[in-house]
Coordinates of N, CA, C and O in Angstrom, one line a residue:
X1 N -18.7 4.2 30.3 CA -18.1 4.9 29.2 C -16.8 5.5 29.6 O -16.7 6.1 30.7
X2 N -15.8 5.3 28.8 CA -14.5 5.8 29.1 C -14.5 7.3 29.1 O -15.3 8.0 28.3
X3 N -13.7 7.9 29.9 CA -13.7 9.4 30.1 C -13.4 10.1 28.8 O -14.1 11.0 28.4
X4 N -12.5 9.6 27.9 CA -12.2 10.3 26.7 C -13.4 10.2 25.7 O -13.6 11.1 24.9
X5 N -14.2 9.2 25.8 CA -15.4 9.1 24.9 C -16.5 10.2 25.2 O -17.3 10.5 24.4
X6 N -16.4 10.7 26.4 CA -17.4 11.8 26.8 C -17.1 13.0 26.0 O -18.0 13.9 25.9
X7 N -15.9 13.2 25.5 CA -15.5 14.4 24.8 C -15.4 14.2 23.3 O -14.9 15.0 22.6
X8 N -15.9 13.0 22.9 CA -15.9 12.6 21.5 C -17.3 12.7 20.9 O -18.3 12.4 21.5
X9 N -17.3 13.0 19.6 CA -18.6 13.0 18.9 C -18.3 12.3 17.5 O -17.3 12.5 16.9
X10 N -19.3 11.6 17.1 CA -19.3 10.9 15.8 C -20.6 11.2 15.1 O -21.7 11.1 15.7
X11 N -20.6 11.7 13.9 CA -21.8 12.1 13.1 C -21.6 11.6 11.7 O -20.5 11.5 11.2
X12 N -22.7 11.4 11.0 CA -22.7 11.2 9.6 C -23.7 12.2 9.0 O -24.8 12.4 9.5
X13 N -23.3 12.8 7.9 CA -24.1 13.8 7.2 C -24.3 13.2 5.7 O -23.3 12.9 5.1
X14 N -25.5 13.2 5.3 CA -25.9 12.7 4.0 C -26.6 13.8 3.2 O -27.3 14.7 3.8
X15 N -26.5 13.8 1.9 CA -27.1 14.8 1.1 C -28.6 14.7 1.1 O -29.2 13.6 1.0
X16 N -29.2 15.9 1.4 CA -30.7 15.9 1.5 C -31.4 15.6 0.2 O -32.6 15.3 0.1
X17 N -30.7 15.7 -0.9 CA -31.2 15.5 -2.3 C -31.3 14.0 -2.7 O -32.0 13.7 -3.7
X18 N -30.6 13.2 -1.9 CA -30.6 11.8 -2.3 C -32.0 11.1 -1.9 O -32.6 11.5 -0.9
X19 N -32.4 10.1 -2.6 CA -33.5 9.3 -2.2 C -33.2 8.6 -0.9 O -32.0 8.4 -0.6
X20 N -34.2 8.2 -0.2 CA -34.0 7.7 1.1 C -33.1 6.4 1.1 O -32.3 6.2 2.0
X21 N -33.3 5.5 0.1 CA -32.5 4.4 0.0 C -31.0 4.7 -0.2 O -30.1 4.0 0.3
X22 N -30.7 5.7 -1.0 CA -29.4 6.1 -1.2 C -28.8 6.8 0.0 O -27.6 6.7 0.3
X23 N -29.6 7.5 0.7 CA -29.2 8.1 2.0 C -28.7 7.0 3.0 O -27.7 7.1 3.6
X24 N -29.6 6.0 3.1 CA -29.3 4.8 4.0 C -28.0 4.1 3.5 O -27.2 3.8 4.3
X25 N -27.8 4.0 2.2 CA -26.6 3.4 1.7 C -25.4 4.2 2.0 O -24.4 3.6 2.5
X26 N -25.4 5.5 1.8 CA -24.3 6.3 2.1 C -24.0 6.3 3.6 O -22.8 6.1 4.0
X27 N -25.0 6.4 4.5 CA -24.8 6.3 5.9 C -24.2 5.0 6.4 O -23.3 5.0 7.2
X28 N -24.7 3.9 5.8 CA -24.1 2.6 6.2 C -22.7 2.4 5.8 O -21.9 1.9 6.6
X29 N -22.3 2.8 4.6 CA -20.9 2.7 4.1 C -20.0 3.6 5.0 O -19.0 3.1 5.5
X30 N -20.4 4.8 5.3 CA -19.6 5.7 6.1 C -19.4 5.2 7.5 O -18.3 5.2 8.0
X31 N -20.5 4.7 8.1 CA -20.4 4.2 9.5 C -19.6 2.9 9.6 O -18.8 2.7 10.6
X32 N -19.6 2.1 8.6 CA -18.8 0.9 8.6 C -17.3 1.3 8.5 O -16.5 0.7 9.3
X33 N -17.0 2.2 7.7 CA -15.6 2.7 7.6 C -15.2 3.4 8.9 O -14.0 3.2 9.3
X34 N -16.0 4.2 9.4 CA -15.7 4.9 10.7 C -15.4 3.8 11.8 O -14.5 3.9 12.6
X35 N -16.2 2.8 11.9 CA -16.0 1.7 12.8 C -14.7 1.0 12.6 O -14.1 0.6 13.6
X36 N -14.3 0.8 11.4 CA -13.0 0.2 11.1 C -11.8 1.1 11.5 O -10.8 0.6 12.0
X37 N -12.0 2.4 11.2 CA -10.9 3.3 11.5 C -10.8 3.7 12.9 O -9.7 4.1 13.4
X38 N -11.9 3.7 13.6 CA -12.0 4.2 15.0 C -12.5 3.1 15.9 O -13.6 3.0 16.3
X39 N -11.6 2.1 16.1 CA -12.0 0.9 16.8 C -12.6 1.1 18.2 O -13.3 0.3 18.7
X40 N -12.2 2.2 18.8 CA -12.7 2.4 20.2 C -14.2 2.8 20.2 O -14.9 2.8 21.2
X41 N -14.8 3.0 19.0 CA -16.2 3.3 18.9 C -17.1 2.1 19.2 O -18.2 2.3 19.8
X42 N -16.6 0.9 18.9 CA -17.4 -0.3 19.1 C -16.9 -0.9 20.4 O -15.8 -1.2 20.7
X43 N -17.9 -1.2 21.3 CA -17.6 -1.8 22.6 C -17.3 -3.3 22.4 O -17.5 -3.9 21.4
X44 N -16.8 -3.9 23.5 CA -16.5 -5.4 23.5 C -17.8 -6.2 23.4 O -18.9 -5.7 23.7
X45 N -17.7 -7.4 23.0 CA -18.8 -8.4 23.0 C -19.4 -8.4 24.4 O -18.7 -8.3 25.4
X46 N -20.7 -8.7 24.5 CA -21.5 -8.7 25.8 C -22.3 -10.0 25.8 O -22.9 -10.5 24.8
X47 N -22.3 -10.6 27.0 CA -23.2 -11.8 27.3 C -24.5 -11.4 27.8 O -24.6 -10.5 28.7
X48 N -25.6 -12.1 27.4 CA -26.9 -11.9 28.0 C -27.0 -12.8 29.2 O -26.1 -13.6 29.5
X49 N -28.1 -12.8 29.9 CA -28.3 -13.6 31.1 C -28.3 -15.1 30.8 O -28.1 -15.9 31.7
X50 N -28.5 -15.5 29.5 CA -28.4 -16.9 29.2 C -27.0 -17.3 28.8 O -26.8 -18.5 28.4
X51 N -26.1 -16.4 28.8 CA -24.7 -16.7 28.4 C -24.4 -16.6 26.9 O -23.3 -16.9 26.4
X52 N -25.4 -16.1 26.1 CA -25.2 -16.0 24.7 C -24.4 -14.7 24.4 O -24.8 -13.6 25.0
X53 N -23.4 -14.8 23.6 CA -22.6 -13.6 23.4 C -23.1 -12.8 22.2 O -23.5 -13.4 21.1
X54 N -23.2 -11.5 22.4 CA -23.7 -10.6 21.4 C -22.5 -9.7 21.0 O -21.8 -9.2 21.9
X55 N -22.3 -9.4 19.7 CA -21.2 -8.5 19.3 C -21.4 -7.1 20.0 O -22.6 -6.7 20.2
X56 N -20.3 -6.5 20.3 CA -20.4 -5.1 20.8 C -21.0 -4.2 19.8 O -21.0 -4.4 18.6
X57 N -21.6 -3.2 20.4 CA -22.3 -2.1 19.6 C -21.6 -0.8 19.8 O -20.7 -0.7 20.7
X58 N -22.0 0.2 19.1 CA -21.3 1.5 19.2 C -21.5 2.1 20.6 O -22.5 1.9 21.2
X59 N -20.5 2.7 21.1 CA -20.4 3.2 22.5 C -20.8 4.7 22.6 O -20.9 5.2 23.7
X60 N -21.0 5.4 21.5 CA -21.4 6.8 21.5 C -22.6 6.9 20.5 O -22.6 6.1 19.5
X61 N -23.5 7.9 20.6 CA -24.5 8.1 19.6 C -23.9 8.5 18.3 O -22.8 9.1 18.2
X62 N -24.5 8.1 17.2 CA -24.1 8.4 15.9 C -25.3 9.0 15.1 O -25.9 8.3 14.4
X63 N -25.5 10.3 15.3 CA -26.7 10.9 14.6 C -26.4 10.9 13.1 O -25.3 11.2 12.7
X64 N -27.5 10.7 12.3 CA -27.4 10.9 10.9 C -28.1 12.2 10.5 O -29.3 12.3 10.8
X65 N -27.4 13.1 10.0 CA -27.8 14.4 9.7 C -28.0 14.6 8.2 O -27.4 13.8 7.4
X66 N -28.6 15.7 7.8 CA -28.7 16.0 6.3 C -28.3 17.4 6.0 O -28.3 18.3 6.9
X67 N -27.8 17.6 4.8 CA -27.4 18.9 4.4 C -27.4 18.9 2.8 O -27.3 17.8 2.2
X68 N -27.4 20.1 2.2 CA -27.2 20.1 0.8 C -25.8 19.6 0.4 O -24.9 19.7 1.2
X69 N -25.7 19.0 -0.8 CA -24.4 18.4 -1.2 C -23.3 19.5 -1.2 O -22.2 19.1 -0.8
X70 N -23.6 20.7 -1.5 CA -22.6 21.8 -1.5 C -22.0 22.0 -0.1 O -20.8 22.2 0.1
X71 N -22.9 21.9 0.9 CA -22.5 22.0 2.3 C -21.6 20.8 2.7 O -20.7 20.9 3.5
X72 N -22.0 19.6 2.2 CA -21.2 18.4 2.5 C -19.8 18.6 2.0 O -18.8 18.3 2.6
X73 N -19.7 19.1 0.7 CA -18.4 19.4 0.1 C -17.6 20.3 1.0 O -16.4 20.1 1.3
X74 N -18.2 21.4 1.5 CA -17.5 22.4 2.4 C -17.1 21.7 3.7 O -16.0 22.0 4.2
X75 N -17.9 20.9 4.3 CA -17.6 20.2 5.5 C -16.4 19.3 5.3 O -15.4 19.2 6.1
X76 N -16.4 18.6 4.2 CA -15.2 17.7 3.8 C -13.9 18.5 3.7 O -12.9 18.1 4.3
X77 N -14.0 19.6 3.1 CA -12.8 20.4 2.9 C -12.3 21.0 4.2 O -11.1 21.0 4.6
X78 N -13.2 21.6 5.0 CA -12.9 22.2 6.3 C -12.4 21.2 7.3 O -11.5 21.5 8.1
X79 N -12.9 20.0 7.3 CA -12.5 19.0 8.3 C -11.2 18.5 8.2 O -10.6 17.8 9.1
X80 N -10.5 18.7 7.1 CA -9.2 18.2 6.8 C -8.2 18.8 7.8 O -7.2 18.2 8.1
X81 N -8.4 20.0 8.2 CA -7.4 20.7 9.0 C -7.7 20.7 10.5 O -7.0 21.3 11.3
X82 N -8.8 20.0 11.0 CA -9.1 20.0 12.4 C -8.7 18.8 13.2 O -9.2 18.7 14.3
X83 N -7.9 17.9 12.6 CA -7.5 16.8 13.3 C -8.6 15.8 13.5 O -8.6 14.9 14.4
X84 N -9.7 15.8 12.7 CA -10.8 14.9 12.8 C -10.6 13.7 11.9 O -9.9 13.8 10.9
X85 N -11.1 12.6 12.3 CA -11.2 11.5 11.4 C -12.4 11.8 10.5 O -13.4 12.1 11.0
X86 N -12.2 11.7 9.2 CA -13.3 12.0 8.3 C -13.3 10.9 7.2 O -12.3 10.3 6.8
X87 N -14.5 10.5 6.9 CA -14.8 9.5 5.8 C -15.8 10.2 4.9 O -16.9 10.6 5.2
X88 N -15.3 10.3 3.6 CA -16.2 10.9 2.6 C -16.8 9.8 1.7 O -16.2 8.7 1.6
X89 N -17.9 10.1 1.2 CA -18.6 9.2 0.3 C -19.1 10.0 -0.9 O -19.8 11.0 -0.7
X90 N -18.7 9.6 -2.1 CA -18.9 10.4 -3.3 C -20.1 9.8 -4.1 O -20.4 8.6 -4.0
X91 N -20.6 10.7 -5.0 CA -21.6 10.2 -6.0 C -20.9 9.1 -6.9 O -21.6 8.2 -7.3
X92 N -19.6 9.3 -7.2 CA -18.9 8.3 -7.9 C -19.0 6.9 -7.3 O -19.3 5.9 -7.9
X93 N -18.7 6.9 -6.0 CA -18.7 5.6 -5.3 C -20.1 5.0 -5.3 O -20.2 3.8 -5.5
X94 N -21.1 5.8 -5.2 CA -22.5 5.3 -5.1 C -22.9 4.8 -6.5 O -23.8 4.0 -6.6
X95 N -22.2 5.2 -7.5 CA -22.6 4.8 -8.9 C -21.9 3.5 -9.3 O -22.2 2.9 -10.4
X96 N -20.9 3.0 -8.6 CA -20.2 1.8 -8.9 C -20.8 0.5 -8.5 O -21.4 0.5 -7.4
X97 N -20.7 -0.5 -9.3 CA -21.3 -1.8 -8.9 C -20.3 -2.7 -8.2 O -20.7 -3.6 -7.5
X98 N -19.0 -2.5 -8.4 CA -18.0 -3.3 -7.7 C -16.9 -2.4 -7.1 O -16.7 -1.3 -7.5
X99 N -16.2 -3.0 -6.2 CA -15.1 -2.2 -5.6 C -14.0 -1.9 -6.6 O -13.4 -0.9 -6.6
X100 N -13.8 -2.9 -7.5 CA -12.8 -2.8 -8.5 C -13.1 -1.6 -9.4 O -12.2 -0.8 -9.8
X101 N -14.4 -1.5 -9.8 CA -14.8 -0.4 -10.6 C -14.6 1.0 -9.9 O -14.1 1.9 -10.5
X102 N -14.9 1.0 -8.6 CA -14.7 2.2 -7.8 C -13.2 2.6 -7.8 O -12.8 3.7 -8.0
X103 N -12.3 1.6 -7.6 CA -10.9 1.9 -7.5 C -10.4 2.4 -8.9 O -9.7 3.4 -8.9
X104 N -10.9 1.8 -10.0 CA -10.5 2.3 -11.3 C -11.0 3.7 -11.6 O -10.2 4.6 -12.0
X105 N -12.2 3.9 -11.3 CA -12.8 5.2 -11.6 C -12.3 6.3 -10.7 O -12.0 7.5 -11.2
X106 N -12.1 6.0 -9.4 CA -11.6 7.0 -8.5 C -10.1 7.4 -8.9 O -9.7 8.6 -8.9
X107 N -9.4 6.4 -9.3 CA -8.0 6.6 -9.7 C -7.8 7.5 -10.9 O -6.8 8.1 -11.2
X108 N -8.9 7.6 -11.7 CA -8.9 8.5 -12.9 C -9.6 9.8 -12.7 O -9.8 10.6 -13.7
X109 N -10.0 10.1 -11.5 CA -10.8 11.3 -11.2 C -10.0 12.2 -10.2 O -9.6 11.8 -9.1
X110 N -9.8 13.5 -10.6 CA -9.1 14.4 -9.7 C -10.0 14.7 -8.5 O -11.3 14.8 -8.7
X111 N -9.4 15.0 -7.4 CA -10.2 15.3 -6.2 C -11.2 16.5 -6.4 O -12.3 16.4 -5.9
X112 N -10.7 17.5 -7.2 CA -11.6 18.6 -7.4 C -12.9 18.3 -8.2 O -13.9 19.0 -8.1
X113 N -12.9 17.1 -8.9 CA -14.1 16.7 -9.6 C -15.0 15.8 -8.8 O -16.1 15.4 -9.3
X114 N -14.6 15.4 -7.6 CA -15.5 14.6 -6.8 C -16.6 15.4 -6.2 O -16.4 16.5 -5.7
X115 N -17.8 14.8 -6.2 CA -19.0 15.4 -5.6 C -19.3 14.5 -4.4 O -19.8 13.4 -4.5
X116 N -19.2 15.1 -3.2 CA -19.5 14.3 -2.0 C -21.0 14.3 -1.7 O -21.6 15.4 -1.7
X117 N -21.5 13.1 -1.4 CA -22.9 13.0 -1.0 C -23.1 12.6 0.4 O -24.2 12.4 0.9
X118 N -21.9 12.4 1.1 CA -21.9 12.0 2.5 C -20.6 12.2 3.1 O -19.6 12.1 2.4
X119 N -20.6 12.5 4.4 CA -19.3 12.6 5.1 C -19.5 12.1 6.6 O -20.6 12.4 7.2
X120 N -18.6 11.4 7.1 CA -18.6 11.1 8.5 C -17.5 11.7 9.2 O -16.4 11.8 8.7
X121 N -17.7 12.2 10.5 CA -16.7 12.9 11.3 C -16.6 12.2 12.6 O -17.7 11.9 13.2
X122 N -15.4 12.1 13.1 CA -15.2 11.6 14.5 C -14.1 12.4 15.1 O -13.0 12.5 14.5
X123 N -14.3 12.8 16.3 CA -13.2 13.6 17.0 C -13.8 14.4 18.1 O -14.8 14.1 18.7
X124 N -13.0 15.4 18.5 CA -13.4 16.3 19.6 C -14.8 16.9 19.4 O -15.1 17.4 18.3
X125 N -15.6 16.7 20.4 CA -17.0 17.1 20.3 C -17.2 18.6 19.9 O -18.0 18.9 19.0
X126 N -16.3 19.5 20.4 CA -16.4 20.9 20.0 C -16.1 21.1 18.6 O -16.8 21.9 17.9
X127 N -15.1 20.4 18.1 CA -14.7 20.6 16.7 C -15.8 20.0 15.7 O -16.1 20.6 14.7
X128 N -16.4 18.9 16.1 CA -17.4 18.3 15.3 C -18.7 19.2 15.3 O -19.3 19.5 14.3
X129 N -19.0 19.7 16.5 CA -20.2 20.6 16.6 C -20.0 21.8 15.8 O -21.0 22.3 15.2
X130 N -18.8 22.3 15.7 CA -18.5 23.5 14.9 C -18.8 23.3 13.5 O -19.2 24.2 12.7
X131 N -18.6 22.1 13.0 CA -18.8 21.7 11.6 C -20.2 21.5 11.3 O -20.7 21.8 10.2
X132 N -21.0 20.8 12.2 CA -22.3 20.3 11.9 C -23.4 20.7 12.9 O -24.5 20.2 12.7
X133 N -23.1 21.5 13.8 CA -24.0 21.8 14.9 C -25.4 22.2 14.6 O -26.3 21.9 15.3
X134 N -25.6 22.8 13.5 CA -26.9 23.3 13.1 C -27.7 22.5 12.1 O -28.8 22.8 11.7
X135 N -27.1 21.4 11.7 CA -27.8 20.5 10.7 C -28.9 19.7 11.3 O -28.8 19.2 12.4
X136 N -29.9 19.5 10.5 CA -31.1 18.7 11.0 C -30.8 17.2 10.9 O -30.0 16.7 10.1
X137 N -31.5 16.4 11.8 CA -31.5 15.0 11.7 C -32.2 14.5 10.5 O -33.1 15.1 10.0
X138 N -31.7 13.4 10.0 CA -32.4 12.7 8.8 C -33.8 12.3 9.3 O -33.9 11.7 10.4
X139 N -34.8 12.5 8.4 CA -36.1 12.1 8.8 C -36.6 11.1 7.8 O -36.3 11.1 6.6

């Protein structure tokens, strides 16, 4: 593991009020976006002993935590000023059937009216822990 990754933390927080399938959906969307935004999270491809190449996987743990939606909104707002990479996932996004519908509906919605049901954070371990350190793991 690279030295800088030892000081990095990546977490996903989903609303505890969501059904388990919607929690899984929110977590998967957030982690895919984090992987695209933070390319150093995913390691290089690896060969097994037969020479078959397997795609690289995440290089740091990514715990999935839960919190009330109001707390996720607060984490979203506070994390803007800490130099963290953050990915929010809203109830609006979860209600859309296509990306085009999401783009249209989000474009017509003020930020203050968005209700976050998930957030992903990536950055300095101390800063991330300060935001989510006491939250429980998803069960």
